CSV table of C-alpha atoms in Angstrom, one decimal:
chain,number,residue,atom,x,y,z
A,24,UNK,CA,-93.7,58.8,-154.8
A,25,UNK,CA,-92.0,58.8,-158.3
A,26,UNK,CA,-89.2,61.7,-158.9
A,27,UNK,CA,-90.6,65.1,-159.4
A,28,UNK,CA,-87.8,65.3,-162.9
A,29,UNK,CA,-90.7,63.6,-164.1
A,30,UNK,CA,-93.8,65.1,-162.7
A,31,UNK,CA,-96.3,68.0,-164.3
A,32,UNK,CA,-96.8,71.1,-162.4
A,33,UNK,CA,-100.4,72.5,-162.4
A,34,UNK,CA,-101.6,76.2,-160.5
A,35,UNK,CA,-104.3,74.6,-159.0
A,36,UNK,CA,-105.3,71.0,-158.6
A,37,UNK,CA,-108.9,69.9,-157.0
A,38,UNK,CA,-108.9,66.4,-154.8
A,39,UNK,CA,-112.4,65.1,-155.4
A,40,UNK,CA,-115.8,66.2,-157.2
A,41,UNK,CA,-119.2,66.6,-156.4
A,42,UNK,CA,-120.7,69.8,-156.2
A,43,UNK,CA,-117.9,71.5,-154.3
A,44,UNK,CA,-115.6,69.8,-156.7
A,45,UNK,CA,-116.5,70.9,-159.6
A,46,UNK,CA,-117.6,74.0,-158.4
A,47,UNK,CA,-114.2,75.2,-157.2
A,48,UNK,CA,-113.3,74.1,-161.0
A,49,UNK,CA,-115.7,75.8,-162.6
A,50,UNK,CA,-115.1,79.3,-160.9
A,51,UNK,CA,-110.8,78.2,-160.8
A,52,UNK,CA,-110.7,77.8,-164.5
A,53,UNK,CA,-112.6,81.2,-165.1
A,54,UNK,CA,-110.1,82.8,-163.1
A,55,UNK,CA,-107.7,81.4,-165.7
A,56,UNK,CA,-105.7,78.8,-163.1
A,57,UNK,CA,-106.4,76.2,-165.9
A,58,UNK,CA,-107.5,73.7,-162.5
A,59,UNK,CA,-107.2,69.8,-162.6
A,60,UNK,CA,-109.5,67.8,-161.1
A,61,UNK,CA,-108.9,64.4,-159.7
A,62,UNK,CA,-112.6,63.0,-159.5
A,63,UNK,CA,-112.2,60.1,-157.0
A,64,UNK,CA,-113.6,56.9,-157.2
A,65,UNK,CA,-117.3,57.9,-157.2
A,66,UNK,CA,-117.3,60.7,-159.5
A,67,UNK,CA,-119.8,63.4,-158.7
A,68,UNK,CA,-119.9,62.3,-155.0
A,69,UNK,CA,-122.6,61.6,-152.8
A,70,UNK,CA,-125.9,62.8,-155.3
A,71,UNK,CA,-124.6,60.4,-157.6
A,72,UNK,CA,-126.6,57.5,-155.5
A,73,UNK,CA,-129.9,60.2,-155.6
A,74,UNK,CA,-132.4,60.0,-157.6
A,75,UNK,CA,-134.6,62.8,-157.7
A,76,UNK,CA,-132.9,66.2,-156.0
A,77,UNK,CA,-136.0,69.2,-156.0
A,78,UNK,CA,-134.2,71.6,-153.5
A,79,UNK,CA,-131.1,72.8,-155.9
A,80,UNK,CA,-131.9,76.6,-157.4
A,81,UNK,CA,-132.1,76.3,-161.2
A,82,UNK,CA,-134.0,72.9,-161.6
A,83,UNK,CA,-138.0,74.0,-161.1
A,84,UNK,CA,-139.2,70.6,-162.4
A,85,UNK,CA,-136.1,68.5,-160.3
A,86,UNK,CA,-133.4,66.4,-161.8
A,87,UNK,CA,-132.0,63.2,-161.1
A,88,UNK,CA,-128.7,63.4,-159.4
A,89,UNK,CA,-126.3,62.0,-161.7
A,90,UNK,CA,-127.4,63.8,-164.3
A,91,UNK,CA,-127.2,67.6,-162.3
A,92,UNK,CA,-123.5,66.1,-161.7
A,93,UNK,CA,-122.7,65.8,-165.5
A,94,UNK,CA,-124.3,69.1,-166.0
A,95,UNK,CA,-122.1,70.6,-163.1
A,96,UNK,CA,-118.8,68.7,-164.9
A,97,UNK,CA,-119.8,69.5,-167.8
A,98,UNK,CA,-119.9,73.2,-167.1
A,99,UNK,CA,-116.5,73.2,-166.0
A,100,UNK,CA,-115.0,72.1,-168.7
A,101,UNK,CA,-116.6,74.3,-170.8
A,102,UNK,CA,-114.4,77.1,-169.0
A,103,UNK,CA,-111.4,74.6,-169.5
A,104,UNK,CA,-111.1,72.7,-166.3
A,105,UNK,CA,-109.2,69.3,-166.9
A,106,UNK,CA,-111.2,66.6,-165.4
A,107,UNK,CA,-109.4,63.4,-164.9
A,108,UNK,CA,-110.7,59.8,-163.3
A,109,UNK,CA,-108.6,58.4,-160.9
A,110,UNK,CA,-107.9,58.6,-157.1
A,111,UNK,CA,-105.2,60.9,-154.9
A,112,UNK,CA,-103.8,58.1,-152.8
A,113,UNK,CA,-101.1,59.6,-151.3
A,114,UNK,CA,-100.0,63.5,-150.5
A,115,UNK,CA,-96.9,65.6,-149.2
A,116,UNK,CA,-98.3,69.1,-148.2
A,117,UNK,CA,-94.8,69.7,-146.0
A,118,UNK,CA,-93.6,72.1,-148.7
A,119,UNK,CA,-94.6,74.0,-152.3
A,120,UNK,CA,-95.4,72.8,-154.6
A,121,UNK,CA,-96.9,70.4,-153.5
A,122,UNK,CA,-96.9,66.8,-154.2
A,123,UNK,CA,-99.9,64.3,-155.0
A,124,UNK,CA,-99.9,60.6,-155.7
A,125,UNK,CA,-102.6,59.4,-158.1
A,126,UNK,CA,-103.1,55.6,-158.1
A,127,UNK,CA,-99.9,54.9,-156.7
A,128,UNK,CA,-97.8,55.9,-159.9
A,129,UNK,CA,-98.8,59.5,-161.3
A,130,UNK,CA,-97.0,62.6,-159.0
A,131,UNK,CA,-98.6,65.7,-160.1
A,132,UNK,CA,-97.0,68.9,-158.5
A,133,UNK,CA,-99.4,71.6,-157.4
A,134,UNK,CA,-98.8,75.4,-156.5
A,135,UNK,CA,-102.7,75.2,-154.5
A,136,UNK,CA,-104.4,72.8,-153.7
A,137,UNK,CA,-108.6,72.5,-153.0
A,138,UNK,CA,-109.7,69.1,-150.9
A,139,UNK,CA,-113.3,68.3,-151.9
A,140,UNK,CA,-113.6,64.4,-150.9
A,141,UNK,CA,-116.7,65.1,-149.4
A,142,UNK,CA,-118.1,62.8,-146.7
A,143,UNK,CA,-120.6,59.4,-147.0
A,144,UNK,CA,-122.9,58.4,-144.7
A,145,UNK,CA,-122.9,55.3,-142.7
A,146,UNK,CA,-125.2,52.8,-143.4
A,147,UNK,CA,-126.3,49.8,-141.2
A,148,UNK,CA,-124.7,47.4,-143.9
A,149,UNK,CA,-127.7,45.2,-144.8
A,150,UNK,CA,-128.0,43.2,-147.7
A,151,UNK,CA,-130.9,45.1,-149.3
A,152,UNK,CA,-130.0,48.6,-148.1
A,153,UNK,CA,-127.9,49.4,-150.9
A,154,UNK,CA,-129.9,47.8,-153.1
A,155,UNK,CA,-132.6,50.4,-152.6
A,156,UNK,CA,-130.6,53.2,-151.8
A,157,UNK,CA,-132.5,56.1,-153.6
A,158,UNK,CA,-135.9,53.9,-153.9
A,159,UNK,CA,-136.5,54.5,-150.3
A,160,UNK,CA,-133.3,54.0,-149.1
A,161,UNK,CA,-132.3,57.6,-148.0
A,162,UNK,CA,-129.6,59.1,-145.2
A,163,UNK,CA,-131.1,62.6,-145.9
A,164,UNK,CA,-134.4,64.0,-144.9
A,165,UNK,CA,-133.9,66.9,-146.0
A,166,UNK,CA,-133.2,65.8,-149.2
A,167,UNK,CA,-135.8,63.7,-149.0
A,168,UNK,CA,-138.3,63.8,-147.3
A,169,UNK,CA,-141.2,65.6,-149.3
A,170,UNK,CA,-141.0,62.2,-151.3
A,171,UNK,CA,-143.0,60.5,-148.5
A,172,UNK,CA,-145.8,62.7,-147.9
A,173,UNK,CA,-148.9,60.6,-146.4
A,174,UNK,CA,-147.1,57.0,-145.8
A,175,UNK,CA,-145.6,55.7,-143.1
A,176,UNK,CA,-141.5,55.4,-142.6
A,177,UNK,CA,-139.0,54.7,-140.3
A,178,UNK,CA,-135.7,55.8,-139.1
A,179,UNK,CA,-133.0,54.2,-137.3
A,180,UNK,CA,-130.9,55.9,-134.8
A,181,UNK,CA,-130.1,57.6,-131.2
A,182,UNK,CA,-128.1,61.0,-131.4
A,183,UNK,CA,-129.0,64.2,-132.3
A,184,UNK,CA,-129.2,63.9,-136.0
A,185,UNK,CA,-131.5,60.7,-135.8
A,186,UNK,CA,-134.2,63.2,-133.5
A,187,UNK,CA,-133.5,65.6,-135.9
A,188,UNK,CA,-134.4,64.0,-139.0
A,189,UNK,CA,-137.4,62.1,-137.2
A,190,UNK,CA,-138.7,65.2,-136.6
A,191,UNK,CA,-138.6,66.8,-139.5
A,192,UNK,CA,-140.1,64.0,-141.4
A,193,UNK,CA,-143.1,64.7,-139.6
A,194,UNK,CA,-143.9,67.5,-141.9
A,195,UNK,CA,-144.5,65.0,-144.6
A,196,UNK,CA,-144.9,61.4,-143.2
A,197,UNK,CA,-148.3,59.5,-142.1
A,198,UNK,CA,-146.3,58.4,-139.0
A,199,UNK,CA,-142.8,58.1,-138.0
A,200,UNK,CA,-141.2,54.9,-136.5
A,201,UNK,CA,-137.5,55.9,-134.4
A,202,UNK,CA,-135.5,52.9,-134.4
A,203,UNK,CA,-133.2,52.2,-131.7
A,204,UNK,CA,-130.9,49.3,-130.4
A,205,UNK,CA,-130.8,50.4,-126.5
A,206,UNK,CA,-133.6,51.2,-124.0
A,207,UNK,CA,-132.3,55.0,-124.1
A,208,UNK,CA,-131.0,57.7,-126.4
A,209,UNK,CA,-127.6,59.0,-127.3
A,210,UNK,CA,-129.5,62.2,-128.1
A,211,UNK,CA,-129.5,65.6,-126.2
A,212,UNK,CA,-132.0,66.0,-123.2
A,213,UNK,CA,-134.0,68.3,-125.0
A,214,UNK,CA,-133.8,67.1,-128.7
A,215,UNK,CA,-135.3,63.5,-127.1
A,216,UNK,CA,-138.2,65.7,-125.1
A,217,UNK,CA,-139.1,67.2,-128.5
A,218,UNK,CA,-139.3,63.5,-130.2
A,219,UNK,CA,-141.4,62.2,-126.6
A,220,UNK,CA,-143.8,65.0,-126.8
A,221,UNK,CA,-144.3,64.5,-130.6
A,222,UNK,CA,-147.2,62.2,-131.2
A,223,UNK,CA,-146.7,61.4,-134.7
A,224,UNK,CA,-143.4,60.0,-133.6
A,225,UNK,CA,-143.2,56.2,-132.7
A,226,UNK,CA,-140.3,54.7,-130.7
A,227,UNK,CA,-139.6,51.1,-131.0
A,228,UNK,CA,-137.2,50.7,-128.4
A,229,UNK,CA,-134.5,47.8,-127.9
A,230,UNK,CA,-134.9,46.6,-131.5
A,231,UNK,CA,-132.2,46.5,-134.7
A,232,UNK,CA,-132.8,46.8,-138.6
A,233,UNK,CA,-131.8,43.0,-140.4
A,234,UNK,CA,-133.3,43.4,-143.6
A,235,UNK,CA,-134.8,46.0,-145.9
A,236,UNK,CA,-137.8,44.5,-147.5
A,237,UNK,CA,-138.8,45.5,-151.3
A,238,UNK,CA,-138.3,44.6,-155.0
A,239,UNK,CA,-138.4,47.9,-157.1
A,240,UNK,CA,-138.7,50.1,-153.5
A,241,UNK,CA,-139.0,49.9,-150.1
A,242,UNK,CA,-142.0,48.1,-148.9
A,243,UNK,CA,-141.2,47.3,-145.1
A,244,UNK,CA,-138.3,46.4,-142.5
A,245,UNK,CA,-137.6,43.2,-141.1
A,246,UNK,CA,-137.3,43.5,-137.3
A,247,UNK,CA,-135.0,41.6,-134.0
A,248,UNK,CA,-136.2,42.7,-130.2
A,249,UNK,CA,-132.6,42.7,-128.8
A,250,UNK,CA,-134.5,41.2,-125.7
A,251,UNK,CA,-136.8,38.2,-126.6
A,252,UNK,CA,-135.3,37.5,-130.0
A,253,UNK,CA,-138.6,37.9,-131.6
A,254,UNK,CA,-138.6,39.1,-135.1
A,255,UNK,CA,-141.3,41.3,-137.1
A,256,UNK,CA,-142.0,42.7,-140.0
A,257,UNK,CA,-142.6,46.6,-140.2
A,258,UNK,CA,-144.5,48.0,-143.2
A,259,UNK,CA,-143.2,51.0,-144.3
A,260,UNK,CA,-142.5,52.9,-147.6
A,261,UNK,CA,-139.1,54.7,-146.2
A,262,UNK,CA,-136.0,54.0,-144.6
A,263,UNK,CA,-133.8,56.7,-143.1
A,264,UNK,CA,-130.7,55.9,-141.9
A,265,UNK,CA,-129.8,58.5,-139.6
A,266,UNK,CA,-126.3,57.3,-137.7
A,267,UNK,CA,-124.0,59.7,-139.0
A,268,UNK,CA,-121.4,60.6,-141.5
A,269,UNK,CA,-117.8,60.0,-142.1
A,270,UNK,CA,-115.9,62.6,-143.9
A,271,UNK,CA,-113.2,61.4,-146.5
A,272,UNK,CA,-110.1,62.6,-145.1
A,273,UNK,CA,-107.9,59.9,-143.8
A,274,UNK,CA,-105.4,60.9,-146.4
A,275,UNK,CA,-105.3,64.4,-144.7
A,276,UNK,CA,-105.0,62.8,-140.9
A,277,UNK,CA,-101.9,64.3,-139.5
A,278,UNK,CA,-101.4,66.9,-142.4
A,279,UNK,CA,-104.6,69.0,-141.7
A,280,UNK,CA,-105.8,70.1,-138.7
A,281,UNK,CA,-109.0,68.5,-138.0
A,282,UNK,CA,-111.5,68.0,-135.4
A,283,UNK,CA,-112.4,64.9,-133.4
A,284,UNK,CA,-114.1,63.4,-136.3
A,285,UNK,CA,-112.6,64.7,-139.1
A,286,UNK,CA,-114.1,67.3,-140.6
A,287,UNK,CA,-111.1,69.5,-141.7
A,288,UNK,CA,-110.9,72.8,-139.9
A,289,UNK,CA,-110.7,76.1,-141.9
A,290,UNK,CA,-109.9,79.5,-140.8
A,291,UNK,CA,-112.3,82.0,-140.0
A,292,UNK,CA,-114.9,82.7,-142.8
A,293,UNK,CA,-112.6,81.5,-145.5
A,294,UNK,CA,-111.4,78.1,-146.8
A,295,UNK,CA,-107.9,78.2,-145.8
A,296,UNK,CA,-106.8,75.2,-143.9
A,297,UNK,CA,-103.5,75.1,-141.5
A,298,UNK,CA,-101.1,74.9,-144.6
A,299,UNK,CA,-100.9,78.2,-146.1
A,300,UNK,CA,-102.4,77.1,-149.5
A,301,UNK,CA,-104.4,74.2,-149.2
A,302,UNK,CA,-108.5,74.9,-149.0
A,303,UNK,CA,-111.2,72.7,-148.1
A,304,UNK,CA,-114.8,72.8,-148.8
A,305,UNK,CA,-118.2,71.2,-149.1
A,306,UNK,CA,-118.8,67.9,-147.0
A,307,UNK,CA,-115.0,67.8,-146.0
A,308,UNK,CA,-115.5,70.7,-143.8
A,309,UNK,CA,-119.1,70.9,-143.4
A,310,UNK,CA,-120.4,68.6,-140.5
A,311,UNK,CA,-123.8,70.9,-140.1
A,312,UNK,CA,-125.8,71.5,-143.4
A,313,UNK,CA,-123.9,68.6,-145.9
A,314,UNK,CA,-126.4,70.0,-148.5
A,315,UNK,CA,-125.4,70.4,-152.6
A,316,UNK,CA,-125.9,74.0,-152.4
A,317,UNK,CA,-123.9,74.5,-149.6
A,318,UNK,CA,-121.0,72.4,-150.8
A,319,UNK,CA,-121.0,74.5,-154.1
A,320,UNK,CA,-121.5,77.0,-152.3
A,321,UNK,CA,-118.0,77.1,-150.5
A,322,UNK,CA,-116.4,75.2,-153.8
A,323,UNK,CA,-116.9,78.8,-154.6
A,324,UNK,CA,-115.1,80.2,-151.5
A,325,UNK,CA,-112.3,77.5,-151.7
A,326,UNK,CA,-111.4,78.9,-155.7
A,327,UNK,CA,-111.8,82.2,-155.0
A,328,UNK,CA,-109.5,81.8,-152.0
A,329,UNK,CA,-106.7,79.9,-154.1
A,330,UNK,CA,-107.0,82.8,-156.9
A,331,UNK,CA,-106.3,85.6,-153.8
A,332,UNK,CA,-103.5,83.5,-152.4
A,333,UNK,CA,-101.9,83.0,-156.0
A,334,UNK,CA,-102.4,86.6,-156.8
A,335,UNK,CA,-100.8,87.9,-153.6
A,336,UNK,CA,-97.9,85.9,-154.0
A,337,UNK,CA,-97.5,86.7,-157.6
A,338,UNK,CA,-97.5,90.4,-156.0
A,339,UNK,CA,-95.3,90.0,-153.0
């Protein structure tokens, strides 16, 4: 990292945006700790690839996600939060303040620091897939699934969160076609029960996802039995991938505590990670409900937590 002689020193800086982001900004900068926000590479996160988001309080008639993102940024800086492009690359959390590398060159020293990289899900890696991410293309049922009320869609996957999202998709869906590469689920014993017993559900067992089909949105899936090599064609109008997430915190491996998969562990009820003030919040930290209001939601947590821990130093 370059010499701190010739670094700034900020109260609070925020690693990543989104809607635990720029969140913690928003409520950091009314607490007058003047935050900084390093956006990442994908400003605004994950609802940036989303087209239409209908579940977030405050938007009755919906609103594309990029746009609730600007609206969330711009919001923050209103209150005076310094939002700046550009990537952490590198971190030294060993002592205070701490030290963070921003594209290689740029050491900014920070008295707290919020992580907010958020997680992306993992996707099968087609040609098409990301093509018509958001057009039918989804990793979130929740999110959305109302979108698909009387057609027919598919989802690919074995766990838990695969039976999961097949199942709740039944709510809305003509029929449901599970997707899966083996002869057997990864899921638990009774999470597959609940998908055998449903008879909207569809398993198509032994067979992988090569193509997405569709020119403006998903239209079907092309299909490979892993036993006779045929291929088929399934016509459906959605596309869940459902095999899993990866939160963004390799740059925090060996720094933060962590569990086996990298969510970043936090203490109790709060946001406080295992360096005494460093916070973590939204898809970082949240392997269970990885929702927008739940991220901002403890963006809220993780700034009110760094303004307690400044304040109590301040007073010690």
């Amino acid at each position: 990292m370059p010499a701190t002689e010739a670094a700034e020193r900020q109260r609070l800086v925020i690693i990543g945006s989104g809607p635990a982001g720029y969140t913690a900004a928003l409520y950091g900068a009314r607490a007058g700790l003047a935050p900084v926000v390093i956006t990442g590479l994908e400003p605004g996160g994950q609802l940036t690839t989303t087209t239409d988001v209908e579940n977030y309080p405050g938007y009755p008639d919906g609103v594309m996600g990029p746009e609730m993102m600007q609206d969330f940024c711009r919001q923050a800086e209103r209150f005076g939060a310094d939002i700046r492009w550009g990537e952490v690359t590198a971190v030294d959390l060993s002592e205070r303040p701490f030290r963070l590398l921003v594209d290689e060159e740029v050491t900014i020293l920070a008295d707290t620091v919020i992580v907010a990289t958020g997680a992306s899900a993992k996707y099968l890696g087609l040609a098409n897939e990301r093509r018509l991410l958001g057009r039918g293309v989804s990793a979130c049922a929740t999110c959305d699934g109302a979108f698909f009320r009387g057609v027919e869609i598919a989802v690919v996957g074995g766990g838990d969160t695969a039976m999961e999202e097949a199942l709740f998709l039944t709510r809305f869906a003509a029929k449901v076609h599970l997707i899966h590469r083996r002869d057997a689920l990864r899921a638990s014993r009774i999470m597959q029960q609940r998908v055998f017993d449903h008879d909207m559900i569809h398993i198509r067992w032994n067979t992988i996802v090569t193509d997405v089909l569709g020119g403006e949105a998903v239209t079907g899936l092309c299909l490979l039995s892993t036993i006779t090599g045929e291929e088929s064609v399934l016509p459906v109008e959605g596309f869940f991938v459902a095999i899993g997430h990866r939160p963004n915190t390799d740059l925090f491996r060996g720094v933060l505590d962590m569990d086996d998969l990298g969510y970043i562990l936090t203490r109790g009820r709060s946001t406080r990670t295992s360096v005494a003030g460093v916070f973590a919040c939204g898809d970082a930290q949240d392997h269970v409900y990885r929702q927008a209001v739940t991220a901002a939601g403890t963006g809220c947590m993780a700034a009110m937590d760094a303004e307690r821990f400044l304040s109590a130093e301040a007073a010690a």
